[in-house]
Amino acid sequence: MQLSRTSNNLNRKSWSLVFLQTLLVLTQTVQASDDQQQQQQLQAQNPLQQQGEIKGVSPEDQHLYQPNSKGLFQCLSNPEIQIPLWKLNDDYCDCPDGSDEPGTSACGPLSRFYCANIGGPKLSNGQSGGYLPGFKVNDGVCDYDVCCDGSDELPGVCENKCDELKKQNDLLINEKVSVLKKGLASKVKTLNKGKDARFRLVAERDKLAENLKELETQLTQLESQQNENHDFVNGLFGKLDSKLAEVDGVVGKVVQREKKLDDSLSLLDKVLAGLSNDYNPNFNDPAVKAAVQAYRDFEANKGDDFISNDSENRKVGEGFSDLYKEIESLKKQVIQLSKSSESSAAAPSSTGFSLQGFMESLVSSFLGIDPPKKQNTDGGNDKGFEVADGDLDKTIKDIKNKIKSFTRELDNKNKDLEKNYGPDDILRGLEGECIVEPINGYDYKICFTDKLEQINKGGRGTLIGKFDNSELNDGVLKMHYNRGEKCWNGPIRKGSVTFQCGTKNKILAVSEPEKCEYSFVVSSPIGCFQEELDKLQNDY
Ligand code: MAN
């Protein structure tokens, strides 16, 4: 009995346990089926989650929304946070990264919404499908620029415009392709002109460099010839001067000796005159009588020019001084004459008169020496002293001036060759071309490789800048103009020109984003690039 009661008790307990367990399982099953039902119900009600696809997620990202082994969704950037699937797109933000609400605006800018845009135009990413930031979803605005299918709003709010927009876009693309093709064809001509212009400039630069070299050689020759000639004339007159000094010395000595003789003679004359007058004839001294007689005979026959006087001696001295002066003046004339003849060193004399020959014979006969031998550099045909028109100093001066201006010109050409005229020097192809457009009360004038001007109604042009350089960035060509007129109370004016593809050169717009800094948009064939055409043709 006891045993059976005990056994009964045990059975009751076991049954209770089994019952409880069964109840628990049943409750869980009912709960799970409630969850599933709720989820199914929500899915059925929720247009944001249809046909097993998570709304707002691109086809390639759908797999990220597969439930894990526990049947839960793991937030994409925070996998430790796991939520039941029915919480996806339930308009409540559960995940910190917004990944549970791709099809609603619940997570604001954290989430992003994908719209498929089937049949729509390709977007800038090269695909039709686009992404909108989450806060633009269900805001009552149809964001057709990204979602042409209108799927960013609840059904019925935005009609699908993908077909219509695709047609419009196709027209635009076709137009763009046609402009690009025409522009590129015309660009080839400008490119060729640019290449020719560079070629010409290089040829001019090389010719200039060659001329400059020739002038420098000529200058060196003329300068050394000038020095040589001056040395020659100076040497010649140096010898003449020393010979004259020698002769002057000898003549001086002769004059002095003559003076001494004159003095002695005067003394003797006085002595003999005294003797002749004062001797005593009563003393019969035959020697005295003979001397007196001889003196009286001499006096009677000597003539007027027997004794020289000082004035004659002076004349000899003055004669030498005049000779020196004449030689000095002759030296000056010779130097002048030699300069003139040197200047035409390369040209033979038309007169046939040779200064060198003349000088050599003149000086040599005066000196009684052989004429000096001048070294010839041209095989014996010495033209250095032949007389012709012109002036060596002037020729040298002219050559020096020419060298200066040639050097400046060469420098400018080299600088120009280093300037950035765009890819393949294309801007050189627009050399000399200008375009004008009236905008905002001014005429704006762009001369491509020259000046950029703002012309007022009175016709006065204000220089915005002179062409300086260009750059090509991301397929966009830009020219820079610098060093314009100073702005009143402001900076030096400058401007930039951005090219866009067009069939003609035309100023489309101008703005002054900063005071006296101007920004132009110009359509031109040189703004067209094959890469852009290829991209358009490949992408659309
Ligand atoms: C002129 C023009 C303007 C410029 C002002 C600056 O009016 O060149 O573009 O802004 O001068 O004083």
CSV table of N, CA, C and O in Angstrom, one decimal, residues 222-240 331 334-336 338-339 342 356 359-360 363 372-375 384-385 392:
chain,number,residue,atom,x,y,z
A,222,LEU,N,86.6,91.9,-85.1
A,222,LEU,CA,86.7,93.4,-85.3
A,222,LEU,C,87.4,94.0,-84.1
A,222,LEU,O,88.3,94.9,-84.3
A,223,GLU,N,87.1,93.5,-82.9
A,223,GLU,CA,87.7,94.1,-81.7
A,223,GLU,C,89.2,93.8,-81.7
A,223,GLU,O,90.1,94.7,-81.4
A,224,SER,N,89.6,92.6,-82.1
A,224,SER,CA,91.0,92.3,-82.1
A,224,SER,C,91.7,93.0,-83.2
A,224,SER,O,92.9,93.4,-83.0
A,225,GLN,N,91.0,93.2,-84.3
A,225,GLN,CA,91.6,94.0,-85.4
A,225,GLN,C,91.8,95.4,-85.0
A,225,GLN,O,92.9,96.0,-85.3
A,226,GLN,N,90.8,96.0,-84.3
A,226,GLN,CA,90.9,97.3,-83.8
A,226,GLN,C,92.2,97.5,-82.9
A,226,GLN,O,93.0,98.4,-83.0
A,227,ASN,N,92.4,96.5,-82.0
A,227,ASN,CA,93.5,96.6,-81.1
A,227,ASN,C,94.8,96.5,-81.9
A,227,ASN,O,95.8,97.2,-81.6
A,228,GLU,N,94.8,95.6,-82.8
A,228,GLU,CA,96.0,95.3,-83.6
A,228,GLU,C,96.4,96.6,-84.4
A,228,GLU,O,97.6,97.0,-84.4
A,229,ASN,N,95.4,97.3,-85.0
A,229,ASN,CA,95.7,98.5,-85.8
A,229,ASN,C,96.2,99.6,-84.9
A,229,ASN,O,97.1,100.3,-85.3
A,230,HIS,N,95.5,99.7,-83.7
A,230,HIS,CA,96.0,100.8,-82.8
A,230,HIS,C,97.5,100.5,-82.4
A,230,HIS,O,98.3,101.4,-82.3
A,231,ASP,N,97.7,99.2,-82.1
A,231,ASP,CA,99.1,98.9,-81.7
A,231,ASP,C,100.1,99.3,-82.9
A,231,ASP,O,101.2,99.8,-82.6
A,232,PHE,N,99.7,98.9,-84.1
A,232,PHE,CA,100.5,99.2,-85.2
A,232,PHE,C,100.8,100.7,-85.4
A,232,PHE,O,102.0,101.1,-85.5
A,233,VAL,N,99.8,101.5,-85.4
A,233,VAL,CA,100.0,102.9,-85.6
A,233,VAL,C,100.8,103.5,-84.4
A,233,VAL,O,101.8,104.3,-84.6
A,234,ASN,N,100.4,103.1,-83.2
A,234,ASN,CA,101.2,103.6,-82.0
A,234,ASN,C,102.7,103.2,-82.1
A,234,ASN,O,103.5,104.0,-81.8
A,235,GLY,N,102.9,102.0,-82.5
A,235,GLY,CA,104.3,101.5,-82.7
A,235,GLY,C,105.1,102.3,-83.7
A,235,GLY,O,106.2,102.7,-83.4
A,236,LEU,N,104.4,102.6,-84.8
A,236,LEU,CA,105.1,103.3,-85.9
A,236,LEU,C,105.4,104.7,-85.4
A,236,LEU,O,106.5,105.2,-85.6
A,237,PHE,N,104.4,105.4,-84.8
A,237,PHE,CA,104.7,106.7,-84.3
A,237,PHE,C,105.7,106.8,-83.1
A,237,PHE,O,106.4,107.8,-82.9
A,238,GLY,N,105.7,105.7,-82.4
A,238,GLY,CA,106.6,105.6,-81.3
A,238,GLY,C,108.0,105.7,-81.8
A,238,GLY,O,108.9,106.4,-81.3
A,239,LYS,N,108.3,104.9,-82.9
A,239,LYS,CA,109.6,104.9,-83.6
A,239,LYS,C,109.9,106.3,-84.1
A,239,LYS,O,111.1,106.8,-84.0
A,240,LEU,N,108.9,106.9,-84.8
A,240,LEU,CA,109.1,108.2,-85.3
A,240,LEU,C,109.5,109.3,-84.3
A,240,LEU,O,110.4,110.1,-84.4
A,331,LYS,N,99.7,112.0,-86.7
A,331,LYS,CA,99.4,110.8,-86.0
A,331,LYS,C,97.9,110.7,-85.7
A,331,LYS,O,97.3,109.6,-85.9
A,334,VAL,N,96.2,109.8,-88.9
A,334,VAL,CA,96.4,108.4,-89.3
A,334,VAL,C,95.6,107.5,-88.5
A,334,VAL,O,94.9,106.6,-89.0
A,335,ILE,N,95.4,107.8,-87.2
A,335,ILE,CA,94.6,106.9,-86.3
A,335,ILE,C,93.2,107.0,-86.8
A,335,ILE,O,92.5,106.0,-86.9
A,336,GLN,N,92.7,108.2,-87.1
A,336,GLN,CA,91.3,108.4,-87.6
A,336,GLN,C,91.1,107.6,-88.9
A,336,GLN,O,90.2,106.9,-89.1
A,338,SER,N,92.9,105.2,-90.0
A,338,SER,CA,93.0,103.7,-89.8
A,338,SER,C,91.8,103.1,-89.3
A,338,SER,O,91.3,102.1,-89.6
A,339,LYS,N,91.1,103.9,-88.4
A,339,LYS,CA,89.8,103.4,-87.8
A,339,LYS,C,88.8,103.3,-89.0
A,339,LYS,O,88.1,102.3,-89.0
A,342,GLU,N,89.6,100.3,-91.0
A,342,GLU,CA,89.4,99.1,-90.3
A,342,GLU,C,88.0,98.6,-90.4
A,342,GLU,O,87.7,97.4,-90.5
A,356,GLN,N,98.5,101.7,-95.2
A,356,GLN,CA,99.6,101.0,-94.6
A,356,GLN,C,100.9,101.3,-95.5
A,356,GLN,O,101.9,101.6,-95.0
A,359,MET,N,102.0,104.9,-95.0
A,359,MET,CA,102.7,105.1,-93.8
A,359,MET,C,104.0,104.5,-93.7
A,359,MET,O,105.0,105.0,-93.2
A,360,GLU,N,104.1,103.2,-94.2
A,360,GLU,CA,105.3,102.5,-94.1
A,360,GLU,C,106.4,103.2,-94.9
A,360,GLU,O,107.5,103.4,-94.4
A,363,VAL,N,107.2,106.7,-93.1
A,363,VAL,CA,108.0,106.6,-91.9
A,363,VAL,C,109.3,106.0,-92.1
A,363,VAL,O,110.4,106.4,-91.6
A,372,PRO,N,108.1,97.9,-91.6
A,372,PRO,CA,107.8,96.7,-90.7
A,372,PRO,C,106.9,95.7,-91.5
A,372,PRO,O,106.1,96.1,-92.3
A,373,LYS,N,107.1,94.5,-91.1
A,373,LYS,CA,106.3,93.4,-91.8
A,373,LYS,C,105.1,93.1,-90.9
A,373,LYS,O,105.2,92.7,-89.8
A,374,LYS,N,103.9,93.4,-91.5
A,374,LYS,CA,102.6,93.2,-90.7
A,374,LYS,C,102.2,91.7,-90.9
A,374,LYS,O,102.3,91.2,-92.0
A,375,GLN,N,101.8,91.1,-89.8
A,375,GLN,CA,101.3,89.7,-89.9
A,375,GLN,C,100.0,89.6,-90.6
A,375,GLN,O,99.0,90.3,-90.1
A,384,GLY,N,93.2,95.1,-93.8
A,384,GLY,CA,93.0,95.8,-92.6
A,384,GLY,C,93.1,97.3,-92.7
A,384,GLY,O,92.4,98.1,-92.0
A,385,PHE,N,93.9,97.8,-93.6
A,385,PHE,CA,94.1,99.3,-93.6
A,385,PHE,C,93.6,99.9,-94.9
A,385,PHE,O,93.9,101.0,-95.3
A,392,LEU,N,84.9,102.0,-87.8
A,392,LEU,CA,85.0,100.8,-87.0
A,392,LEU,C,84.3,100.8,-85.7
A,392,LEU,O,83.6,99.9,-85.3
